[in-house]
PDB file of N, CA and C in Angstrom:
ATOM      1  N   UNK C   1      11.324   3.052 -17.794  1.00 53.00           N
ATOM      2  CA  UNK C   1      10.919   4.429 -17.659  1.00 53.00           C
ATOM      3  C   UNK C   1      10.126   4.654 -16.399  1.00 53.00           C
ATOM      4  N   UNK C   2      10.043   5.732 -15.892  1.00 48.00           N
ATOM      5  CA  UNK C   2       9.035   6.137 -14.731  1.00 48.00           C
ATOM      6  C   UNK C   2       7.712   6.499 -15.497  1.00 48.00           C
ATOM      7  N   UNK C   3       6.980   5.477 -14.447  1.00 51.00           N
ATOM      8  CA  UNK C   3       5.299   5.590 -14.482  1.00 51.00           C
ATOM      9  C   UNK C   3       4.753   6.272 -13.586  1.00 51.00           C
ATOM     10  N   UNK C   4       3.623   7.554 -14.533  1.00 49.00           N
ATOM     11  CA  UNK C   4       3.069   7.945 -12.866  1.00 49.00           C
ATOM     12  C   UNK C   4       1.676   7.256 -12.608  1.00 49.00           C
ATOM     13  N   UNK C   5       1.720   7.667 -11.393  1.00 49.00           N
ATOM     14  CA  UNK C   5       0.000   6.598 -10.859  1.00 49.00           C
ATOM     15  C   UNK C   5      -0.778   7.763  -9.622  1.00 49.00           C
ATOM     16  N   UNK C   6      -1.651   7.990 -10.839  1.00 53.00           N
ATOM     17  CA  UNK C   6      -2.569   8.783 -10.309  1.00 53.00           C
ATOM     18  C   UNK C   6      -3.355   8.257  -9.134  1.00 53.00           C
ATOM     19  N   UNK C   7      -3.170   9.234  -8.060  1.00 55.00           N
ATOM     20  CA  UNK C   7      -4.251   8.627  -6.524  1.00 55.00           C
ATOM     21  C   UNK C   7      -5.393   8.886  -6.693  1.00 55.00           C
ATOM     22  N   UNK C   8      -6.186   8.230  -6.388  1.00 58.00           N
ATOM     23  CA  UNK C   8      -8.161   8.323  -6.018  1.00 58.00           C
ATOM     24  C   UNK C   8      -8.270   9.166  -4.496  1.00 58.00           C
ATOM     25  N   UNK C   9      -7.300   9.388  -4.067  1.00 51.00           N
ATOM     26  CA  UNK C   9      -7.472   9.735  -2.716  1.00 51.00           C
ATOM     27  C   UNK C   9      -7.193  11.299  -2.680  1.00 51.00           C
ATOM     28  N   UNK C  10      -8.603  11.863  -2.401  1.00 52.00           N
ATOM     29  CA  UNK C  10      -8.442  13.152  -1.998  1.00 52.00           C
ATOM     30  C   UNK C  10      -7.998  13.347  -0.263  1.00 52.00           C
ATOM     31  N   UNK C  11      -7.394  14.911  -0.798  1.00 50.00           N
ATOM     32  CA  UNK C  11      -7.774  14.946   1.202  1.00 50.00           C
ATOM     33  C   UNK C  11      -7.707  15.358   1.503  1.00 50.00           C
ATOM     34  N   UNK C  12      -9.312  15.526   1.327  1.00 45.00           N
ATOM     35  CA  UNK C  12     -10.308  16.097   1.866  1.00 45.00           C
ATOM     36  C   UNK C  12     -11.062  14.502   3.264  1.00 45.00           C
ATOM     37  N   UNK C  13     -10.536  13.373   2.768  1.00 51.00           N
ATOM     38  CA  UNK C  13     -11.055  12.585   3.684  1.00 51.00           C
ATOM     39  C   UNK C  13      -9.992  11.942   3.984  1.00 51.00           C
ATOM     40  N   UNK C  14      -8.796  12.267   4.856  1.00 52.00           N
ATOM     41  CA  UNK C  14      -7.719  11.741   5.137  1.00 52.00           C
ATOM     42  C   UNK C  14      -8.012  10.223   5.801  1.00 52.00           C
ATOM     43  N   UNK C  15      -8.636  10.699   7.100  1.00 54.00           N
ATOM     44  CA  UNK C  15      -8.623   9.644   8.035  1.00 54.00           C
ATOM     45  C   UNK C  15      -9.725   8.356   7.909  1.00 54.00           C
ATOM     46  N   UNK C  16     -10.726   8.879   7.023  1.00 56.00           N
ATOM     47  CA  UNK C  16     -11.561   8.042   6.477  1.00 56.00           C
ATOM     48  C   UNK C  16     -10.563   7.017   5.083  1.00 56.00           C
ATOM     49  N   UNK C  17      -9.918   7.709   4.491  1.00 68.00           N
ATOM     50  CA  UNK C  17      -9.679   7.006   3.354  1.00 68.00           C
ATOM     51  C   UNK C  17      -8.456   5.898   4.051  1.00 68.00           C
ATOM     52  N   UNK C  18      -7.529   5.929   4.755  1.00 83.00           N
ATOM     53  CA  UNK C  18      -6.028   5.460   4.898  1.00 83.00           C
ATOM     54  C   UNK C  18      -6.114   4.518   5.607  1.00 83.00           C
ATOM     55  N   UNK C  19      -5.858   2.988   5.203  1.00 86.00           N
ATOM     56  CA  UNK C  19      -5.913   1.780   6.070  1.00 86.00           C
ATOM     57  C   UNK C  19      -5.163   0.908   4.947  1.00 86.00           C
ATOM     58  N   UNK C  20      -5.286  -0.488   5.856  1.00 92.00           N
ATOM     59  CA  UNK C  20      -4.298  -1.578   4.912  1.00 92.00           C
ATOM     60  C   UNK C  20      -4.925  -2.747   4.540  1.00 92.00           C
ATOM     61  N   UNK C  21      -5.757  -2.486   4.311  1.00 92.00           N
ATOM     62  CA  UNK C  21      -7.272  -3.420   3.881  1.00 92.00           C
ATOM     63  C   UNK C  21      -6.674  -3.926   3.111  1.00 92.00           C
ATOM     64  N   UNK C  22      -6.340  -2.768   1.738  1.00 93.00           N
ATOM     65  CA  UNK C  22      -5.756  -3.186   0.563  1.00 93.00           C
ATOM     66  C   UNK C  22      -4.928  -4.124   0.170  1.00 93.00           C
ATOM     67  N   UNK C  23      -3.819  -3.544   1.168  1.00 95.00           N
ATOM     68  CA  UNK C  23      -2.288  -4.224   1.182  1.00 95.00           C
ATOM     69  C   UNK C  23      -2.853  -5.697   1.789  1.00 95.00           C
ATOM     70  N   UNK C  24      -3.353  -5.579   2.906  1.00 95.00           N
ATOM     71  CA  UNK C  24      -3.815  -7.177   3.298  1.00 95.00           C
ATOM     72  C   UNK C  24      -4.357  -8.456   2.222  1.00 95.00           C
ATOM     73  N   UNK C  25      -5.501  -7.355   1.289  1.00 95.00           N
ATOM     74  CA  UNK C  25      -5.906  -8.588   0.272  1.00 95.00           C
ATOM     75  C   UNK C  25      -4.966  -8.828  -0.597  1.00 95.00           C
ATOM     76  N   UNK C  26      -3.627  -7.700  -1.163  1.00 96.00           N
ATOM     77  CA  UNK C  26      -2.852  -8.292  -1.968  1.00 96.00           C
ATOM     78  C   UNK C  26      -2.211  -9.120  -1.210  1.00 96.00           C
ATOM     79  N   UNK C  27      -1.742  -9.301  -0.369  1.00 95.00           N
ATOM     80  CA  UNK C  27      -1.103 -10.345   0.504  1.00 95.00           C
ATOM     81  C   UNK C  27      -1.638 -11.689   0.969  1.00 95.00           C
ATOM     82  N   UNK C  28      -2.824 -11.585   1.391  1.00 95.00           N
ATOM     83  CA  UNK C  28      -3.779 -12.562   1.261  1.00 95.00           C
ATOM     84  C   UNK C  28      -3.731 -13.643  -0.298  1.00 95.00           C
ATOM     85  N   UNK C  29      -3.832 -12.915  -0.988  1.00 95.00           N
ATOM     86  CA  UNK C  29      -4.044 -13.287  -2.079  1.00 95.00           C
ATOM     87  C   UNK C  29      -2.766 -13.556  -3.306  1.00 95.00           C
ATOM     88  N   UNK C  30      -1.637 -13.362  -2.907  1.00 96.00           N
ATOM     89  CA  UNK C  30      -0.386 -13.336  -3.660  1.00 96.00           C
ATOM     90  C   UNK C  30       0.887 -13.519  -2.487  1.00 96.00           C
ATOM     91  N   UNK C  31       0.168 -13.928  -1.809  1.00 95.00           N
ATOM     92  CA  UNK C  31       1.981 -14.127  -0.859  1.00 95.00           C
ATOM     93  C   UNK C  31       1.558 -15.116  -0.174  1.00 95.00           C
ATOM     94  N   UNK C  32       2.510 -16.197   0.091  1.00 95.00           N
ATOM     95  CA  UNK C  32       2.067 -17.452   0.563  1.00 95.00           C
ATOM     96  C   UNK C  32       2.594 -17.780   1.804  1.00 95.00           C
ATOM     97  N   UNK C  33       1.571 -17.694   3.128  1.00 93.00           N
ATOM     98  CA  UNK C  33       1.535 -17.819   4.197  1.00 93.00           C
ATOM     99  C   UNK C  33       3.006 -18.721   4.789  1.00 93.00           C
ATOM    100  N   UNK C  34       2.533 -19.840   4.396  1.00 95.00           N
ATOM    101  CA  UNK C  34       3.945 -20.850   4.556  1.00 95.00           C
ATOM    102  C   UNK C  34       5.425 -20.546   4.021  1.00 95.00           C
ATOM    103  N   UNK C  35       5.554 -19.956   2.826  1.00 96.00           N
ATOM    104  CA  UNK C  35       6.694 -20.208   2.429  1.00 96.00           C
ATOM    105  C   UNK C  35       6.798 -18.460   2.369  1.00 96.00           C
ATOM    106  N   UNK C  36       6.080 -17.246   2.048  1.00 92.00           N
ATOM    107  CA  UNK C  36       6.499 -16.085   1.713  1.00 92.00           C
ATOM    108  C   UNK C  36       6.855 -15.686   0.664  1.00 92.00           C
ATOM    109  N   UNK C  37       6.610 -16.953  -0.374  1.00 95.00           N
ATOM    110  CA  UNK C  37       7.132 -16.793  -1.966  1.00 95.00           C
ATOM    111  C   UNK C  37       5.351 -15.722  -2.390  1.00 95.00           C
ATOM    112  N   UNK C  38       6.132 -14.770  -3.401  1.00 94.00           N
ATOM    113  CA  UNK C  38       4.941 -14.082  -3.800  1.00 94.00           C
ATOM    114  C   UNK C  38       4.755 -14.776  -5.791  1.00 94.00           C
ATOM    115  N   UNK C  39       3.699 -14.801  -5.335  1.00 96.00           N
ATOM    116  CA  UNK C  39       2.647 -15.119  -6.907  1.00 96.00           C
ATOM    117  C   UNK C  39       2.535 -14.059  -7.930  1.00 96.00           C
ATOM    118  N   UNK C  40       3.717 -13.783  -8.342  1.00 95.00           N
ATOM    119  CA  UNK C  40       3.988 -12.445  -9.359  1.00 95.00           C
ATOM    120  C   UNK C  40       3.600 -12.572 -10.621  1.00 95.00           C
ATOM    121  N   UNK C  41       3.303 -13.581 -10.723  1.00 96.00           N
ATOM    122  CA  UNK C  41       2.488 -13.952 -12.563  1.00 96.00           C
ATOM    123  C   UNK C  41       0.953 -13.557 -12.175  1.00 96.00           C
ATOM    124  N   UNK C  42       0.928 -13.780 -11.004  1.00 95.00           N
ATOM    125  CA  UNK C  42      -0.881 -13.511 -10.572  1.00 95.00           C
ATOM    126  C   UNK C  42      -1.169 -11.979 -10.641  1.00 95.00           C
ATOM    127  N   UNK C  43      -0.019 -11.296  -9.664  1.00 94.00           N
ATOM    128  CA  UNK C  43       0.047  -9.883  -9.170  1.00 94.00           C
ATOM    129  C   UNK C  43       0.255  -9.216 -10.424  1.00 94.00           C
ATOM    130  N   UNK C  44       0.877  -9.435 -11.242  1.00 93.00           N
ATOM    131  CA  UNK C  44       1.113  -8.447 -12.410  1.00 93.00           C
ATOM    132  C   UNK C  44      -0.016  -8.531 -13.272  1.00 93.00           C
ATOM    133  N   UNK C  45      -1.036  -9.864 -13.117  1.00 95.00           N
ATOM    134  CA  UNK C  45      -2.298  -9.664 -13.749  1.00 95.00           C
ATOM    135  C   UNK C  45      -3.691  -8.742 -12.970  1.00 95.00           C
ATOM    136  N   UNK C  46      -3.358  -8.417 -12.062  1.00 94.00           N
ATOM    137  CA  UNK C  46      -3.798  -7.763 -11.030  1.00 94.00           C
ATOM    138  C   UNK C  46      -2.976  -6.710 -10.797  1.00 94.00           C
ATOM    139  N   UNK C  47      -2.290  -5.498 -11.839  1.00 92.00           N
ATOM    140  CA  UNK C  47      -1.314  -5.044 -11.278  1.00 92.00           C
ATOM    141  C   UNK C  47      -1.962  -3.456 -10.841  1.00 92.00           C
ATOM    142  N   UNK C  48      -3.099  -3.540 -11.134  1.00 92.00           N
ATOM    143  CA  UNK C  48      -3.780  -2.251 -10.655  1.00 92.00           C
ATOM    144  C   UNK C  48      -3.996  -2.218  -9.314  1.00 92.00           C
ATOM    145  N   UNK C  49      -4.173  -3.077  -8.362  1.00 93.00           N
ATOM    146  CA  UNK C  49      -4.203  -3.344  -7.187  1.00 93.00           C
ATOM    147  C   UNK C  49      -2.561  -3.183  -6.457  1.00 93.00           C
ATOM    148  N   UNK C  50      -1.864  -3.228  -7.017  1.00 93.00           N
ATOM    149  CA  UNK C  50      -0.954  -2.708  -6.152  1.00 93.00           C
ATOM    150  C   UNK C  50      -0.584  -1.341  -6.533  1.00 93.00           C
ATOM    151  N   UNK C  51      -0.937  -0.904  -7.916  1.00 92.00           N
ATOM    152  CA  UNK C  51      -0.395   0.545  -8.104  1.00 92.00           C
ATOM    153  C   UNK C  51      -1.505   1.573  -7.332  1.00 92.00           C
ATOM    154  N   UNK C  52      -2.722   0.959  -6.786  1.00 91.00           N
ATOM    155  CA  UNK C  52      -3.911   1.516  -5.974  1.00 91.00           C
ATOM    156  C   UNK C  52      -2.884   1.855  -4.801  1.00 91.00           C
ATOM    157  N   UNK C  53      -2.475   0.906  -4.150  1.00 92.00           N
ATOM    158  CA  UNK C  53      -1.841   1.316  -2.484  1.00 92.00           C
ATOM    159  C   UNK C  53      -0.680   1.782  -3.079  1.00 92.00           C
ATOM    160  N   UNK C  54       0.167   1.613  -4.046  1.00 93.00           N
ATOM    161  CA  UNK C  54       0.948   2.602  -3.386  1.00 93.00           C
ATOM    162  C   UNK C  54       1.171   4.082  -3.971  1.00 93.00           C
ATOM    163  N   UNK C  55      -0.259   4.227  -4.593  1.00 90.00           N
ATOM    164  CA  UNK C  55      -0.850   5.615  -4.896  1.00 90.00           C
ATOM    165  C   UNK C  55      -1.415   6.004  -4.105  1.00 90.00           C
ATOM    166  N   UNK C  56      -1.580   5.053  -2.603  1.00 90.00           N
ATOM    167  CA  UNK C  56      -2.379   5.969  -1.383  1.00 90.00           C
ATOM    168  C   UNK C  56      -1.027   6.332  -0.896  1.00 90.00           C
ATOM    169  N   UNK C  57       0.077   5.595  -0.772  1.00 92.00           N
ATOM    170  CA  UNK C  57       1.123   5.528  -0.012  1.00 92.00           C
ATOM    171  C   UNK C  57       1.712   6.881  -0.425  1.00 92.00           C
ATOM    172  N   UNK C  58       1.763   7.605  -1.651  1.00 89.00           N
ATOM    173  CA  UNK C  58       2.057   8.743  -1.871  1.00 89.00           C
ATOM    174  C   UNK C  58       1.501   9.693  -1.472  1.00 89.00           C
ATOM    175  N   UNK C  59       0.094   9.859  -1.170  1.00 88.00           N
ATOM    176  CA  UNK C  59      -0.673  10.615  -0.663  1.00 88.00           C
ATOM    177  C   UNK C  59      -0.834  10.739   1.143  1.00 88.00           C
ATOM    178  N   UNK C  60      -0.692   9.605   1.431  1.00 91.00           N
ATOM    179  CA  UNK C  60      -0.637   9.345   3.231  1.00 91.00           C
ATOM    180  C   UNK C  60       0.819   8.908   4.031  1.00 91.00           C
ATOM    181  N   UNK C  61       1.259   9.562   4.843  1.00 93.00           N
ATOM    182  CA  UNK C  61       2.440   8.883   5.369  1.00 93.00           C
ATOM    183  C   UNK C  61       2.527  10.263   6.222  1.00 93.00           C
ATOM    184  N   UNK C  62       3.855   9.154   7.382  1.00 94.00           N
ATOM    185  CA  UNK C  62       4.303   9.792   8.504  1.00 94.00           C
ATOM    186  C   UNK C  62       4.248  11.912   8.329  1.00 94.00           C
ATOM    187  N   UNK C  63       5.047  12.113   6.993  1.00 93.00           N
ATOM    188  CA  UNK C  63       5.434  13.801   6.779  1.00 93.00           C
ATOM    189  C   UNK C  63       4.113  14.180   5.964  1.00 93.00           C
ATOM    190  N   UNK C  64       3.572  13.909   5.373  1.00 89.00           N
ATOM    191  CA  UNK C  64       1.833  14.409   4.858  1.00 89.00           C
ATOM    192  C   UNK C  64       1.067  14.304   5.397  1.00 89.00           C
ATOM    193  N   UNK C  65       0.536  13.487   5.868  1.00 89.00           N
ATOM    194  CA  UNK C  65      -0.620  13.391   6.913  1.00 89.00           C
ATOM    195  C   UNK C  65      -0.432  12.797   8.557  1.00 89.00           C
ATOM    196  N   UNK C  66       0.760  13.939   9.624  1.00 91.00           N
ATOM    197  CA  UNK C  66       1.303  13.391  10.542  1.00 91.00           C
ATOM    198  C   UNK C  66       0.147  12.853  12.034  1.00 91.00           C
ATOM    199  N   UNK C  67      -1.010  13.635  11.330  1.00 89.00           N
ATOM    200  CA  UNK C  67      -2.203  12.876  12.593  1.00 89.00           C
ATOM    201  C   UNK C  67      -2.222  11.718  12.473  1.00 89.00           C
ATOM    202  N   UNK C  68      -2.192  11.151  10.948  1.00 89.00           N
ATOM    203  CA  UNK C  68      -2.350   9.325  11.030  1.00 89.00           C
ATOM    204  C   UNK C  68      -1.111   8.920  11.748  1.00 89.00           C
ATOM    205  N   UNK C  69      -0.124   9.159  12.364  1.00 92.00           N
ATOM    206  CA  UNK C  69       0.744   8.571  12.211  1.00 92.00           C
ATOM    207  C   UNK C  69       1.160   9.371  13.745  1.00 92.00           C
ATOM    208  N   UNK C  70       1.006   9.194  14.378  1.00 91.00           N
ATOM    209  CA  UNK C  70       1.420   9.639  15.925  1.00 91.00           C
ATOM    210  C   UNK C  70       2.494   9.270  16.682  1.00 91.00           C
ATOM    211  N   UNK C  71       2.473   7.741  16.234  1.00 95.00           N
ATOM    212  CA  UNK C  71       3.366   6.771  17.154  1.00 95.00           C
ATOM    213  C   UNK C  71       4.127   6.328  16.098  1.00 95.00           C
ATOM    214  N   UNK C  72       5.594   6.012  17.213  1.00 97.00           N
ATOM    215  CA  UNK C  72       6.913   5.161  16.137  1.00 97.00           C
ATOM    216  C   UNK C  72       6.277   3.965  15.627  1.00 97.00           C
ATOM    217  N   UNK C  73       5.257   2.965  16.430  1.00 96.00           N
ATOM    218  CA  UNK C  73       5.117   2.160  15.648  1.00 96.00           C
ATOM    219  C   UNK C  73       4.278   2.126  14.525  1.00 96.00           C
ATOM    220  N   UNK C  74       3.760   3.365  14.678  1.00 94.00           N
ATOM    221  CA  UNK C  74       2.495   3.402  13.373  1.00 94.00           C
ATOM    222  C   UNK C  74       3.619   4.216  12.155  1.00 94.00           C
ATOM    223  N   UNK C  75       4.563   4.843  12.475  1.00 96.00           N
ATOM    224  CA  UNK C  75       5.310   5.128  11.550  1.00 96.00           C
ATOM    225  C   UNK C  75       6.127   4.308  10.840  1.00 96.00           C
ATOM    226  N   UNK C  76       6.707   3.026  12.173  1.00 97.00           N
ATOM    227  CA  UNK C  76       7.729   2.105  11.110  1.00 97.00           C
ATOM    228  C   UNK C  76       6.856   1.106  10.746  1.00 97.00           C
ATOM    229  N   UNK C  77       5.412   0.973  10.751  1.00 96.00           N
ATOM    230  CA  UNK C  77       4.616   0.088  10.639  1.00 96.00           C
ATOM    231  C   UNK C  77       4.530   0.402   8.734  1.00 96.00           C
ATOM    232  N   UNK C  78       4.160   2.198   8.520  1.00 96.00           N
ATOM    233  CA  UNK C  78       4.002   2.475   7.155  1.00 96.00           C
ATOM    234  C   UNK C  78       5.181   2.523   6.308  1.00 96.00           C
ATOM    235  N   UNK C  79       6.332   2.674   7.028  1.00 97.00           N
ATOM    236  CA  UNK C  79       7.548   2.347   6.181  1.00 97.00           C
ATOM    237  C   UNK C  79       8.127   1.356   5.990  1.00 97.00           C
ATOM    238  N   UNK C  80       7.593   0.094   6.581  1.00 97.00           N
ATOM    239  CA  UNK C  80       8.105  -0.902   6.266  1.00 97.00           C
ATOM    240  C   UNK C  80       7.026  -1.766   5.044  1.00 97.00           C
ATOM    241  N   UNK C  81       5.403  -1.128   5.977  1.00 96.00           N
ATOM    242  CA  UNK C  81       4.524  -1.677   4.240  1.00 96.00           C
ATOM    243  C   UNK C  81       5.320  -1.280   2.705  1.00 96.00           C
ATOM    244  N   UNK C  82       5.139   0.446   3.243  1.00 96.00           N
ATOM    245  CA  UNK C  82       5.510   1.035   2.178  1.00 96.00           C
ATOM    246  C   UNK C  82       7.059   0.494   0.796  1.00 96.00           C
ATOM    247  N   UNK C  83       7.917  -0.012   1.969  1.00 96.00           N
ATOM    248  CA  UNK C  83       9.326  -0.496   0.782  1.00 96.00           C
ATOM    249  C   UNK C  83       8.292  -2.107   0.382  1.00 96.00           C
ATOM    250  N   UNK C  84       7.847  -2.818   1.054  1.00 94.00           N
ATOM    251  CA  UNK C  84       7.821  -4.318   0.939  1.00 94.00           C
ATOM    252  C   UNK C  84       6.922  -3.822  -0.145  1.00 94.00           C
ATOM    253  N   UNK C  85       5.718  -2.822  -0.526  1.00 94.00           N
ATOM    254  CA  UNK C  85       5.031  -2.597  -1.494  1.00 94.00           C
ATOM    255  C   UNK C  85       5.915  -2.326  -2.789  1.00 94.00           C
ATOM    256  N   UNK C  86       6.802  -1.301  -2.659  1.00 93.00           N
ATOM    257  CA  UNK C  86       7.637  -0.632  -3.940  1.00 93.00           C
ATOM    258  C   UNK C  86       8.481  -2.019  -4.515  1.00 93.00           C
ATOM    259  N   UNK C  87       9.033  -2.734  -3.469  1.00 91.00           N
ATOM    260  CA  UNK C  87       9.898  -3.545  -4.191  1.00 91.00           C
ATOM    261  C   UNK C  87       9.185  -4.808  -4.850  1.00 91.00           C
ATOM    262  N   UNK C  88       8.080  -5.230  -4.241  1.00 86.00           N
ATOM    263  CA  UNK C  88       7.431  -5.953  -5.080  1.00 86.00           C
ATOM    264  C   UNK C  88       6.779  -5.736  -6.603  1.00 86.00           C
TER     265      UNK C  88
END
């Protein structure tokens, strides 16, 4: 079934709130440098942490908030987080 996932992110603080801090510690912490295999027994015990980013990811991107996003590479930078987030 479809789940919805409520954002924490108003915006009212666009440019303050939107970075990849997030996405970094899940990655840090569930994807393995050497090999790229992800730790999905870990992540799904932690699964609020990824439904966090990509409840910002609904709220921030290239067509909603186009000041963050100026340049092609800051655009294919968020669309490529953005699928590697959904499909995980």
């Amino acid at each position: 079934g479809v789940r919805v996932i409520r954002s924490k992110y108003p915006r009212s603080k666009i440019k303050e709130d939107f970075n990849y801090n997030l996405w970094s510690k899940i990655l840090r912490r569930y994807v393995s440098p050497k090999s790229g295999r992800v730790n999905y027994n870990g992540l799904i015990k932690r699964r609020h942490l990824i439904e966090e980013f990509i409840a910002m990811l609904a709220v921030f991107g290239p067509s909603s908030t186009p000041c963050l996003f100026q340049n092609k590479s800051d655009k294919i930078a968020y669309w490529i987080n953005a699928y590697n987030a959904l499909v995980i």
